[in-house]
Amino acid sequence: MLLTAIVGTNADFSYNRLLLQYMQKHFKGLANIRIVEIDTLPPFSEDTPADMAVWRFKKAIQLSDGVIFSTPEYDHSIPAALKSAIEWLSYKSEVLKHKPAMIVGTSYGPQASSRAQEHLRQILASPDCDAYTLSGNEMLIGNAAKVFVDGNVTDRRIQAELEEYFVNFVKFIDQTAEGDDAMSMHQPYLDDAYINFPTGRLSFREVQQIFSTIPFEIDLIDHNDKFSWFSNKPNREHVRSVREIGEGVEECHPPKALPIVMKIINSFKDGSQDSVSRPLMMHGHRVLIQYYALRDVDGSYLGTIEFTGSVEHILNFYEQGAWSDAATGASQTDGTTGASEHAETAPDETPEPKPKADSSDGTSGASEH
Amino acid sequence: MKFVAIVGTNAKRSYNRMLLHYMQNHFDQATITVVDIQGIPMFNENHPETDPEAVVELAAAIAEADGVIIGCPEYNHSVPSPLKSVIEWLSYRLHPFADKPVMIVGASTYPQGSSRAQLHLRQILDSPGANAQVFPGNEFLLGQANRAFDDEGNLKDSGTIDFLTQCFDGFLDFVAMHQQFKKGDA
Ligand SMILES: Cc1cc2nc3c(=O)[nH]c(=O)nc-3n(C[C@H](O)[C@H](O)[C@H](O)COP(=O)(O)O)c2cc1C
Ligand SMILES: Cc1cc2nc3c(=O)[nH]c(=O)nc-3n(C[C@H](O)[C@H](O)[C@H](O)COP(=O)(O)O)c2cc1C
């Protein structure tokens, strides 16, 4: 379980930050808590475009199973810096929608940010946020300077309250979990149905497994510029989540990549291009990303496919001279047709690249099986 | 009388700003100075180490004024962060709101007219750091603000104008009463 914990202040020193760090340590066995800071975000304004920091912040929330807010109290409400962060999350964005949320807070004084926490509950319940805040549980820690000693909480009563609340939150997430549940089955819904192609039929299960088996991953942006599907291949280069399905292109790409992506998509729409290739290094190996215009039989635009995979094994073939005797012409026909019925007509060619295939597979592709 | 009217947003186009300008242009019992808050950075306890120039200026203007009017939009059922940030600056090292009469008005594009944000703002201004004298009752809520003004920035509906006038007259009395009370104090 991945949780994002938001430090509700931009202050250099914060007891609320200490509280989250304590929770991160204390609940390590129950959840993976990632702490995010809000001091790098620009102040919210309707007129300011979201930058990379905002994009990363929104992604962190979107990809987590739940959010923990630790809020100080400033003037009987939440700090402006936290309010601004929430405005970014809610403005033209649905990352908080139905997201399980837990509110905690601590203050230097005895009030323990109680009024700020009430405001925060109301804010998170507003339609533009629509988070699922766990009700009936509160964590109010007053006199913070006495409670946190070397970053630890030693007061048994506070520990027990926090543990009860956190366990309730974990249960709450399990109950409200949606989306990734369907994913965890790793199965298409109708596994005994068939699609009849002019060239044969495939079961839904076969379709699913073909996409999981071929060594390239596929993402589809539909004709409305919405991210509508990705192949469920193990060890993907681009890690995707079903939470991103349905997002607009502008939401799923970071602001700095967006102009390039839109240019490609627009060139596919107006028909000026059909494909674009981008070689690049990812996770320490050579990867090729190819974008293809997905067109109907009549040529009309259906969407854009992003076809991504490691090309290490191909390049290894090449570097080991797999095609070097192709110049003689002997294997050329084989290389271009490649169909299985030709294999037996040239039995002497196959043994040689085969061992290479195994060895290069061993270095790059093994983890995918 | 002299009032400072704070536009509670950093947005370039704002119905709350239009509302304050309307009040400035139509209520001649007082001189209303409309102040924008775009130049005020996000509040931070540590940075910069002293109050930014724009904060000091606004605090001085408030200190000199007989009262403050705040045009409060609603973001996520609460006060927009830019306005909250300004109040934090003005409740931290400087406290110009202390004992200052404040009138809250608000506009929103939805029917409620920033009602929930105004309630939060009352609570915020009531906190010890701000300690303002918020004019009670007289909730001026301008809903569907996108249809409320004509091309010259005038309110179209006479009922709305009457109620705003009534609230403003009440505020003038409230400020006068407050000043009377202060004199008695001295
Ligand atoms: C502008 C400002 C306003 C504050 N208002 C309140 C308040 O209304 N109630 C309260 O209990 N503490 C208030 N405090 C004190 C904070 O609770 C205290 O600084 C606390 O340590 C903040 O949490 P942190 O340590 O996580 O930053 C205020 C502090 C600042 C800077
Ligand atoms: C981030 C954000 C959140 C909003 N939330 C609310 C809301 O909770 N209630 C509401 O009535 N209007 C809400 N609105 C719409 C505002 O009422 C509308 O933008 C209005 O024009 C803001 O006031 P202004 O014109 O003075 O900037 C929200 C707008 C933004 C940008």
Coordinates of C-alpha atoms and ligand atoms in Angstrom, one line a residue:
Chain A
M1 CA 0.0 0.0 0.0
L2 CA 1.5 3.3 -1.1
L3 CA 0.4 6.5 0.8
T4 CA 1.4 10.0 0.1
A5 CA 1.8 12.2 3.2
I6 CA 1.6 15.9 2.6
V7 CA 3.4 18.2 5.0
G8 CA 0.9 21.0 5.4
T9 CA 3.3 23.9 5.7
N10 CA 6.2 25.6 3.9
A11 CA 8.0 26.3 7.1
D12 CA 11.7 25.2 7.5
F13 CA 11.0 23.5 10.8
S14 CA 7.6 21.9 11.4
Y15 CA 6.2 19.6 14.1
N16 CA 3.7 18.4 11.5
R17 CA 6.7 17.2 9.4
L18 CA 8.0 15.4 12.4
L19 CA 4.7 13.7 13.0
L20 CA 4.6 12.4 9.4
Q21 CA 8.2 11.2 9.7
Y22 CA 7.3 9.4 12.9
M23 CA 4.3 7.8 11.1
Q24 CA 6.5 6.8 8.2
K25 CA 8.8 4.9 10.5
H26 CA 6.2 3.6 12.9
F27 CA 3.9 2.2 10.3
K28 CA 6.6 0.8 7.9
G29 CA 5.1 -2.7 8.2
L30 CA 1.6 -1.6 7.3
A31 CA 2.2 0.8 4.4
N32 CA 4.8 2.6 2.3
I33 CA 4.5 6.3 3.3
R34 CA 6.0 8.8 0.9
I35 CA 6.4 12.3 2.4
V36 CA 5.9 15.2 0.0
E37 CA 6.7 18.9 0.6
I38 CA 4.6 21.8 -0.7
D39 CA 7.2 24.5 -0.5
T40 CA 8.4 23.9 -4.1
L41 CA 4.9 24.6 -5.5
P42 CA 4.2 27.9 -7.0
P43 CA 1.4 29.9 -5.3
F44 CA -1.9 28.9 -6.9
S45 CA -3.4 31.3 -9.4
E46 CA -6.0 30.7 -12.1
D47 CA -3.6 32.6 -14.4
T48 CA -0.4 30.6 -13.6
P49 CA 0.1 27.5 -15.7
A50 CA 1.0 24.3 -13.7
D51 CA 4.7 23.7 -13.8
M52 CA 6.8 20.5 -13.3
A53 CA 6.5 20.7 -9.5
V54 CA 2.7 20.8 -9.7
W55 CA 2.7 18.0 -12.2
R56 CA 4.9 15.8 -10.0
F57 CA 2.8 16.6 -7.0
K58 CA -0.5 15.7 -8.7
K59 CA 1.0 12.5 -10.1
A60 CA 2.2 11.5 -6.6
I61 CA -1.3 11.9 -5.3
Q62 CA -2.9 10.2 -8.2
L63 CA -0.7 7.1 -8.0
S64 CA -1.1 6.6 -4.3
D65 CA -3.7 4.5 -2.5
G66 CA -4.4 7.2 0.0
V67 CA -3.3 10.6 1.2
I68 CA -2.4 11.8 4.7
F69 CA -2.6 15.5 5.5
S70 CA -0.8 16.8 8.5
T71 CA -1.9 20.4 9.0
P72 CA -0.8 23.1 11.3
E73 CA -3.3 25.8 12.3
Y74 CA -2.7 29.4 11.2
D75 CA -5.4 31.8 12.3
H76 CA -7.9 29.1 13.1
S77 CA -7.7 27.6 9.6
I78 CA -5.2 25.7 7.4
P79 CA -2.0 27.5 6.2
A80 CA -2.3 29.4 2.9
A81 CA 0.5 27.2 1.6
L82 CA -1.5 24.1 2.1
K83 CA -4.7 25.7 0.8
S84 CA -2.8 26.6 -2.3
A85 CA -1.5 23.1 -2.8
I86 CA -5.1 21.8 -2.5
E87 CA -6.3 24.4 -5.1
W88 CA -3.7 23.0 -7.5
L89 CA -5.0 19.5 -6.9
S90 CA -8.6 20.4 -7.5
Y91 CA -8.4 23.0 -10.3
K92 CA -9.1 21.2 -13.6
S93 CA -8.0 18.0 -12.0
E94 CA -9.6 15.0 -10.4
V95 CA -6.7 13.5 -8.5
L96 CA -8.4 13.9 -5.1
K97 CA -11.7 12.6 -6.3
H98 CA -12.7 9.5 -4.2
K99 CA -9.1 9.4 -2.8
P100 CA -9.1 8.1 0.7
A101 CA -7.8 10.8 3.0
M102 CA -6.6 11.0 6.6
I103 CA -6.2 14.2 8.5
V104 CA -3.8 14.6 11.4
G105 CA -2.2 17.6 13.0
T106 CA -0.2 19.0 15.8
S107 CA 0.5 22.4 17.2
Y108 CA 2.9 24.0 19.5
G109 CA 0.0 25.2 21.7
P110 CA -2.6 23.1 23.3
Q111 CA -5.3 23.4 20.6
A112 CA -3.7 20.8 18.3
S113 CA -4.9 22.4 15.1
S114 CA -8.4 21.3 15.8
R115 CA -10.1 24.2 14.0
A116 CA -7.8 23.9 11.0
Q117 CA -8.6 20.2 10.8
E118 CA -12.3 21.0 10.7
H119 CA -11.8 23.5 7.9
L120 CA -9.7 20.9 6.1
R121 CA -12.5 18.3 6.3
Q122 CA -14.9 20.8 4.8
I123 CA -12.5 21.8 2.1
L124 CA -11.8 18.2 1.1
A125 CA -15.6 17.5 1.0
S126 CA -16.2 20.3 -1.6
P127 CA -17.2 19.0 -5.0
D128 CA -14.0 20.0 -6.7
C129 CA -12.0 17.9 -4.3
D130 CA -14.5 15.2 -3.4
A131 CA -12.0 13.2 -1.4
Y132 CA -13.1 10.3 0.8
T133 CA -11.9 11.6 4.2
L134 CA -12.2 9.1 7.0
S135 CA -14.7 10.4 9.4
G136 CA -15.0 9.7 13.1
N137 CA -11.3 9.5 13.7
E138 CA -9.1 12.4 14.8
M139 CA -5.5 12.9 15.7
L140 CA -5.0 16.1 17.8
I141 CA -1.6 16.5 19.3
G142 CA -1.1 19.6 21.3
N143 CA 2.0 20.8 23.1
A144 CA 4.1 19.4 20.3
A145 CA 7.5 20.4 21.7
K146 CA 6.9 18.1 24.7
V147 CA 5.5 15.2 22.6
F148 CA 8.2 14.9 20.0
V149 CA 11.5 13.9 21.6
D150 CA 14.3 13.3 19.0
G151 CA 11.6 12.8 16.4
N152 CA 9.9 10.1 18.5
V153 CA 6.6 9.9 20.2
T154 CA 6.9 8.1 23.6
D155 CA 3.5 8.9 25.1
R156 CA 1.7 5.6 25.0
R157 CA -1.7 7.1 24.8
I158 CA -0.9 9.2 21.7
Q159 CA 0.8 6.2 20.1
A160 CA -2.2 4.0 20.7
E161 CA -4.6 6.6 19.3
L162 CA -2.5 7.1 16.3
E163 CA -2.2 3.3 15.7
E164 CA -6.0 2.9 16.0
Y165 CA -6.6 5.7 13.6
F166 CA -4.0 4.4 11.1
V167 CA -5.3 0.9 11.2
N168 CA -8.8 2.2 10.5
F169 CA -7.5 4.2 7.6
V170 CA -5.8 1.2 6.1
K171 CA -9.1 -0.8 6.4
F172 CA -11.0 2.2 5.0
I173 CA -8.7 2.2 1.9
D174 CA -9.3 -1.5 1.5
Q175 CA -13.0 -1.0 1.5
T176 CA -13.0 2.0 -0.8
A177 CA -10.3 0.6 -3.2
E178 CA -11.4 0.9 -6.8
G179 CA -9.7 0.6 -10.1
D180 CA -6.6 -1.3 -9.2
D181 CA -8.8 -4.1 -7.9
A182 CA -9.9 -5.0 -11.4
M183 CA -6.2 -4.8 -12.4
S184 CA -5.1 -7.2 -9.7
M185 CA -6.9 -10.0 -11.4
H186 CA -4.8 -9.4 -14.5
Q187 CA -7.6 -10.9 -16.6
P188 CA -9.9 -9.5 -19.2
Y189 CA -13.5 -9.6 -18.1
L190 CA -14.9 -12.0 -20.8
D191 CA -12.3 -14.7 -21.0
D192 CA -14.2 -17.2 -23.0
A193 CA -15.5 -15.0 -25.8
Y194 CA -13.9 -14.8 -29.2
I195 CA -13.2 -12.0 -31.7
N196 CA -13.5 -13.3 -35.2
F197 CA -10.9 -11.6 -37.4
P198 CA -11.0 -12.1 -41.2
T199 CA -7.7 -14.1 -40.6
G200 CA -8.8 -16.2 -37.7
R201 CA -10.2 -15.9 -34.2
L202 CA -8.7 -15.0 -30.9
S203 CA -10.1 -15.4 -27.5
F204 CA -10.1 -12.4 -25.2
R205 CA -7.6 -14.3 -23.0
E206 CA -5.3 -14.8 -26.0
V207 CA -5.5 -11.1 -26.9
Q208 CA -4.6 -10.2 -23.4
Q209 CA -1.7 -12.6 -23.2
I210 CA -0.4 -11.6 -26.6
F211 CA -0.1 -8.1 -25.4
S212 CA 1.6 -9.3 -22.2
T213 CA 4.0 -11.5 -24.1
I214 CA 5.4 -9.5 -27.0
P215 CA 8.5 -7.7 -25.9
F216 CA 7.0 -4.2 -26.6
E217 CA 4.5 -2.3 -24.5
I218 CA 1.7 -0.4 -26.0
D219 CA -0.2 2.6 -24.8
L220 CA -3.2 4.0 -26.6
I221 CA -4.4 7.6 -26.8
D222 CA -7.8 7.6 -28.3
H223 CA -9.2 10.0 -30.9
N224 CA -10.4 12.3 -28.1
D225 CA -6.9 12.6 -26.8
K226 CA -7.7 10.5 -23.8
F227 CA -5.3 7.9 -22.4
S228 CA -7.6 4.9 -22.9
W229 CA -5.6 1.7 -22.6
F230 CA -2.2 0.2 -22.0
S231 CA -0.9 -3.3 -22.4
N232 CA -0.4 -5.2 -19.2
K233 CA 3.2 -6.2 -20.0
P234 CA 5.4 -7.2 -17.0
N235 CA 8.4 -4.9 -16.3
R236 CA 7.2 -2.0 -18.4
E237 CA 9.6 0.8 -19.3
H238 CA 6.8 3.3 -18.6
V239 CA 5.0 2.3 -15.4
R240 CA 1.3 3.1 -15.9
S241 CA -1.6 2.8 -13.5
V242 CA -5.3 2.2 -14.2
R243 CA -5.8 5.4 -12.2
E244 CA -4.5 7.3 -15.3
I245 CA -7.0 5.8 -17.7
G246 CA -9.4 8.4 -19.0
E247 CA -7.0 11.3 -18.4
G248 CA -6.4 13.9 -21.1
V249 CA -3.0 14.0 -22.8
E250 CA -2.2 17.2 -21.1
E251 CA -2.7 15.6 -17.7
C252 CA -0.7 12.4 -18.3
H253 CA 2.3 14.1 -19.7
P254 CA 4.6 16.5 -17.8
P255 CA 4.3 20.1 -19.0
K256 CA 7.7 20.1 -20.7
A257 CA 7.0 17.0 -22.8
L258 CA 3.5 18.1 -23.8
P259 CA 4.3 20.4 -26.7
I260 CA 6.3 17.6 -28.4
V261 CA 3.5 15.0 -27.8
M262 CA 0.8 17.4 -29.1
K263 CA 2.9 18.1 -32.2
I264 CA 3.1 14.4 -33.0
I265 CA -0.6 13.7 -32.3
N266 CA -1.6 16.7 -34.5
S267 CA 0.6 15.6 -37.3
F268 CA -1.1 12.2 -37.2
K269 CA -4.5 13.8 -37.2
D270 CA -3.8 16.0 -40.1
G271 CA -2.2 13.1 -41.9
S272 CA 1.2 14.7 -42.4
Q273 CA 3.0 11.8 -40.6
D274 CA 2.2 8.2 -39.7
S275 CA 5.0 7.4 -37.3
V276 CA 7.7 8.9 -35.2
S277 CA 10.6 7.1 -33.6
R278 CA 12.5 8.2 -30.5
P279 CA 15.6 6.2 -29.4
L280 CA 16.5 6.9 -25.8
M281 CA 18.1 5.4 -22.7
M282 CA 15.8 4.2 -20.0
H283 CA 16.7 2.4 -16.8
G284 CA 20.2 1.9 -18.1
H285 CA 19.4 0.3 -21.4
R286 CA 18.6 1.3 -25.0
V287 CA 14.9 1.8 -25.7
L288 CA 13.0 2.7 -28.8
I289 CA 9.7 4.5 -28.6
Q290 CA 7.7 4.5 -31.7
Y291 CA 4.5 6.5 -32.1
Y292 CA 2.1 5.3 -34.8
A293 CA -1.0 6.9 -36.1
L294 CA -3.8 4.3 -35.5
R295 CA -6.0 4.5 -38.5
D296 CA -9.3 2.9 -39.5
V297 CA -9.4 1.0 -42.8
D298 CA -10.6 4.2 -44.5
G299 CA -7.6 6.1 -43.1
S300 CA -9.5 8.1 -40.5
Y301 CA -7.7 8.8 -37.3
L302 CA -8.6 6.4 -34.4
G303 CA -5.8 7.4 -32.0
T304 CA -2.1 7.2 -31.3
I305 CA -0.2 4.1 -30.3
E306 CA 3.0 4.5 -28.3
F307 CA 5.0 1.4 -28.9
T308 CA 7.9 1.1 -26.5
G309 CA 10.5 -1.6 -25.7
S310 CA 14.1 -2.3 -24.9
V311 CA 16.0 -2.9 -28.1
E312 CA 19.1 -4.3 -26.3
H313 CA 18.5 -7.8 -27.6
I314 CA 18.2 -6.7 -31.2
L315 CA 21.3 -4.5 -30.9
N316 CA 23.2 -7.3 -29.3
F317 CA 22.4 -9.5 -32.4
Y318 CA 23.6 -6.7 -34.6
E319 CA 26.8 -6.1 -32.5
Q320 CA 27.6 -9.8 -32.5
G321 CA 27.4 -9.8 -36.3
A322 CA 24.1 -11.5 -36.8
W323 CA 23.5 -9.9 -40.1
S324 CA 27.1 -9.6 -41.2
D325 CA 26.9 -12.4 -43.8
A326 CA 23.6 -10.9 -45.0
A327 CA 25.8 -9.1 -47.6
T328 CA 26.5 -12.4 -49.3
G329 CA 22.8 -12.7 -50.1
A330 CA 22.5 -16.2 -48.7
S331 CA 20.4 -15.3 -45.7
Q332 CA 18.8 -12.2 -47.1
T333 CA 15.6 -13.8 -48.3
D334 CA 15.3 -15.5 -45.0
G335 CA 15.9 -12.3 -43.1
T336 CA 13.2 -10.4 -44.9
T337 CA 10.5 -13.1 -45.1
G338 CA 11.2 -14.8 -41.9
A339 CA 8.2 -16.9 -42.0
S340 CA 8.4 -20.4 -40.4
E341 CA 7.9 -22.4 -43.6
H342 CA 11.1 -21.0 -45.0
A343 CA 13.1 -22.1 -41.9
E344 CA 13.4 -25.7 -43.1
T345 CA 14.6 -24.6 -46.5
A346 CA 17.7 -23.1 -44.9
P347 CA 18.4 -25.3 -42.0
D348 CA 22.1 -24.4 -41.9
E349 CA 21.4 -20.8 -41.1
T350 CA 19.4 -21.3 -38.0
P351 CA 21.9 -22.9 -35.7
E352 CA 24.3 -20.1 -35.8
P353 CA 22.2 -17.2 -34.6
K354 CA 20.3 -19.4 -32.2
P355 CA 22.9 -19.6 -29.4
K356 CA 23.4 -15.9 -29.7
A357 CA 19.7 -15.4 -29.3
D358 CA 19.8 -17.3 -26.1
S359 CA 22.8 -15.5 -24.6
S360 CA 21.5 -12.1 -25.5
D361 CA 18.1 -12.9 -24.2
G362 CA 19.8 -13.9 -21.0
T363 CA 21.2 -10.5 -20.5
S364 CA 18.3 -8.3 -21.4
G365 CA 15.0 -10.1 -21.7
A366 CA 15.2 -12.6 -19.0
S367 CA 13.5 -10.5 -16.4
E368 CA 10.4 -10.2 -18.5
H369 CA 9.5 -13.9 -18.4
Chain B
M1 CA -14.4 58.0 6.2
K2 CA -11.5 56.1 4.6
F3 CA -11.7 52.4 3.8
V4 CA -9.3 50.0 2.3
A5 CA -10.9 47.4 0.1
I6 CA -8.9 44.2 -0.4
V7 CA -9.5 42.1 -3.5
G8 CA -9.3 38.6 -2.2
T9 CA -7.7 36.9 -5.2
N10 CA -4.7 37.1 -7.4
A11 CA -6.7 36.4 -10.6
K12 CA -6.5 38.9 -13.4
R13 CA -10.2 38.8 -14.0
S14 CA -12.3 38.9 -10.8
Y15 CA -15.9 39.5 -10.0
N16 CA -14.9 40.4 -6.5
R17 CA -12.7 43.1 -7.8
M18 CA -15.6 44.4 -9.9
L19 CA -17.8 44.4 -6.9
L20 CA -15.4 46.4 -4.9
H21 CA -15.0 48.9 -7.7
Y22 CA -18.7 49.2 -7.9
M23 CA -18.8 50.1 -4.2
Q24 CA -15.9 52.5 -4.7
N25 CA -17.8 54.3 -7.5
H26 CA -21.3 54.3 -5.9
F27 CA -20.8 54.9 -2.2
D28 CA -19.6 58.5 -1.7
Q29 CA -20.0 58.6 2.1
A30 CA -16.5 57.1 2.2
T31 CA -13.3 57.1 0.2
I32 CA -12.6 53.5 -0.8
T33 CA -9.2 52.5 -2.0
V34 CA -9.2 49.2 -3.8
V35 CA -6.0 47.2 -3.1
D36 CA -4.8 44.2 -5.1
I37 CA -2.7 41.5 -3.5
Q38 CA -0.9 40.0 -6.5
G39 CA 2.4 41.5 -5.3
I40 CA 2.3 39.7 -2.0
P41 CA 4.2 36.5 -1.9
M42 CA 3.0 33.2 -0.3
F43 CA 3.3 33.5 3.5
N44 CA 6.3 31.7 5.0
E45 CA 7.4 31.8 8.6
N46 CA 11.1 31.8 7.7
H47 CA 11.5 33.5 4.3
P48 CA 12.1 36.4 3.9
E49 CA 13.3 37.2 7.4
T50 CA 11.5 40.5 7.4
D51 CA 8.0 41.4 6.1
P52 CA 8.0 42.1 2.3
E53 CA 7.6 45.7 1.3
A54 CA 4.1 45.1 -0.1
V55 CA 3.0 43.6 3.2
V56 CA 4.3 46.6 5.2
E57 CA 2.6 49.0 2.8
L58 CA -0.7 47.2 3.1
A59 CA -0.4 47.1 6.9
A60 CA 0.2 50.8 6.9
A61 CA -2.8 51.5 4.7
I62 CA -5.0 49.4 6.9
A63 CA -3.7 51.0 10.1
E64 CA -4.6 54.4 8.7
A65 CA -8.0 53.4 7.4
D66 CA -11.3 53.6 9.4
G67 CA -12.2 50.2 8.2
V68 CA -11.5 47.4 5.8
I69 CA -13.8 45.8 3.2
I70 CA -12.8 42.3 1.9
G71 CA -14.1 41.0 -1.4
C72 CA -13.9 37.2 -0.7
P73 CA -14.1 34.6 -3.5
E74 CA -14.7 31.0 -2.6
Y75 CA -12.3 28.3 -3.6
N76 CA -13.1 24.7 -2.4
H77 CA -15.7 26.0 0.1
S78 CA -13.1 28.2 1.8
V79 CA -11.0 31.3 1.4
P80 CA -8.6 31.4 -1.6
S81 CA -5.0 30.8 -0.7
P82 CA -3.8 34.2 -1.9
L83 CA -6.2 36.0 0.6
K84 CA -5.3 33.6 3.4
S85 CA -1.7 34.2 2.8
V86 CA -2.2 38.0 3.2
I87 CA -4.0 37.5 6.4
E88 CA -1.2 35.3 7.7
W89 CA 1.4 38.1 7.0
L90 CA -0.9 40.5 8.7
S91 CA -1.3 38.4 11.8
Y92 CA 2.4 37.4 12.2
R93 CA 4.8 40.3 13.0
L94 CA 2.4 43.1 12.1
H95 CA -1.2 43.1 13.4
P96 CA -3.0 45.9 11.6
F97 CA -6.4 44.1 11.8
A98 CA -6.4 44.3 15.6
D99 CA -9.6 46.2 16.6
K100 CA -10.2 47.2 13.0
P101 CA -13.8 47.2 11.7
V102 CA -14.0 44.8 8.7
M103 CA -16.9 44.2 6.3
I104 CA -17.0 41.0 4.3
V105 CA -18.6 40.8 0.9
G106 CA -18.3 38.1 -1.7
A107 CA -19.1 37.0 -5.2
S108 CA -19.0 33.6 -6.8
T109 CA -20.1 32.2 -10.1
Y110 CA -22.3 29.6 -8.3
P111 CA -25.6 30.5 -6.6
Q112 CA -24.3 30.5 -3.0
G113 CA -22.1 33.5 -3.6
S114 CA -19.1 32.5 -1.5
S115 CA -21.2 31.8 1.6
R116 CA -19.0 29.1 3.0
A117 CA -15.8 31.0 2.3
Q118 CA -17.3 34.0 4.1
L119 CA -18.0 32.0 7.2
H120 CA -14.4 30.7 7.2
L121 CA -13.2 34.2 6.8
R122 CA -15.2 35.4 9.8
Q123 CA -13.6 32.6 11.9
I124 CA -10.1 33.4 10.6
L125 CA -10.5 37.2 11.3
D126 CA -11.7 36.3 14.7
S127 CA -8.5 34.4 15.6
P128 CA -6.2 36.0 18.2
G129 CA -3.5 36.8 15.6
A130 CA -5.9 38.9 13.5
N131 CA -8.4 40.0 16.2
A132 CA -10.5 42.1 13.8
Q133 CA -13.9 43.6 14.6
V134 CA -16.0 41.8 11.9
F135 CA -19.3 43.5 11.1
P136 CA -21.9 40.9 12.1
G137 CA -24.9 39.8 10.1
N138 CA -25.4 41.6 6.8
E139 CA -24.1 38.8 4.7
F140 CA -23.7 40.1 1.2
L141 CA -23.5 37.1 -1.1
L142 CA -23.4 37.7 -4.8
G143 CA -24.3 34.5 -6.5
Q144 CA -24.0 33.9 -10.3
A145 CA -21.7 36.9 -10.5
N146 CA -21.0 36.2 -14.1
R147 CA -24.5 37.5 -14.9
A148 CA -24.7 40.2 -12.2
F149 CA -22.8 43.1 -13.9
D150 CA -23.5 45.1 -17.1
D151 CA -20.7 46.1 -19.5
E152 CA -19.9 49.2 -17.4
G153 CA -19.3 47.1 -14.4
N154 CA -22.6 48.2 -12.7
L155 CA -24.8 45.8 -10.8
K156 CA -27.9 45.1 -12.8
D157 CA -30.4 44.0 -10.2
S158 CA -32.0 46.7 -8.1
G159 CA -32.8 44.4 -5.2
T160 CA -29.1 43.5 -5.1
I161 CA -28.1 47.1 -5.2
D162 CA -30.5 48.0 -2.4
F163 CA -29.3 45.2 -0.2
L164 CA -25.6 46.1 -0.8
T165 CA -26.5 49.8 0.1
Q166 CA -28.3 48.7 3.2
C167 CA -25.3 46.6 4.3
F168 CA -22.8 49.4 3.6
D169 CA -25.0 51.9 5.5
G170 CA -25.0 49.5 8.4
F171 CA -21.2 49.2 8.2
L172 CA -20.9 53.0 8.3
D173 CA -22.9 53.0 11.5
F174 CA -20.9 50.1 12.9
V175 CA -17.6 52.0 12.2
A176 CA -19.0 55.2 13.8
M177 CA -20.2 53.2 16.8
H178 CA -16.8 51.6 17.1
Q179 CA -15.0 54.9 17.0
Q180 CA -17.4 56.4 19.5
F181 CA -16.6 53.5 21.8
K182 CA -12.9 53.9 21.3
K183 CA -13.2 57.6 22.2
G184 CA -15.0 56.7 25.4
D185 CA -12.2 54.3 26.1
A186 CA -9.5 56.9 25.8
Ligands
LIG1 C1 0.6 33.0 11.0 C2 0.4 32.1 12.1 C3 -0.8 31.9 12.7 C4 -1.0 30.9 13.8 N1 -2.2 30.7 14.2 C5 -2.4 29.7 15.1 C6 -3.8 29.4 15.6 O1 -4.7 30.0 15.1 N2 -3.9 28.4 16.5 C7 -2.9 27.7 17.0 O2 -3.1 26.8 17.7 N3 -1.6 28.0 16.6 C8 -1.4 29.0 15.7 N4 -0.1 29.3 15.3 C9 1.0 28.6 15.9 C10 1.3 27.2 15.2 O3 0.3 26.3 15.6 C11 2.6 26.7 15.5 O4 3.5 27.6 14.9 C12 2.9 25.3 15.0 O5 4.1 24.9 15.5 C13 2.8 25.2 13.5 O6 2.9 23.9 13.1 P1 4.3 23.4 12.5 O7 5.3 23.2 13.7 O8 4.0 22.1 11.8 O9 4.8 24.4 11.5 C14 0.1 30.2 14.3 C15 1.4 30.4 13.7 C16 1.5 31.3 12.6 C17 2.9 31.5 12.0
LIG2 C1 -9.7 26.5 -7.4 C2 -11.1 27.0 -7.5 C3 -12.1 26.5 -6.6 C4 -13.4 27.0 -6.7 N1 -14.3 26.5 -5.7 C5 -15.5 27.1 -5.6 C6 -16.4 26.8 -4.6 O1 -16.1 26.0 -3.7 N2 -17.6 27.4 -4.5 C7 -18.0 28.4 -5.4 O2 -19.1 28.9 -5.3 N3 -17.2 28.7 -6.5 C8 -16.0 28.1 -6.6 N4 -15.1 28.4 -7.6 C9 -15.6 29.3 -8.7 C10 -15.5 30.8 -8.2 O3 -16.6 31.2 -7.6 C11 -15.3 31.7 -9.5 O4 -14.1 31.3 -10.1 C12 -15.3 33.1 -9.2 O5 -15.3 33.8 -10.4 C13 -14.1 33.5 -8.3 O6 -14.2 34.8 -7.9 P1 -13.4 36.0 -8.7 O7 -14.2 36.2 -10.0 O8 -13.5 37.2 -7.8 O9 -12.0 35.5 -8.9 C14 -13.8 28.0 -7.6 C15 -12.8 28.5 -8.5 C16 -11.5 28.0 -8.4 C17 -10.5 28.6 -9.4

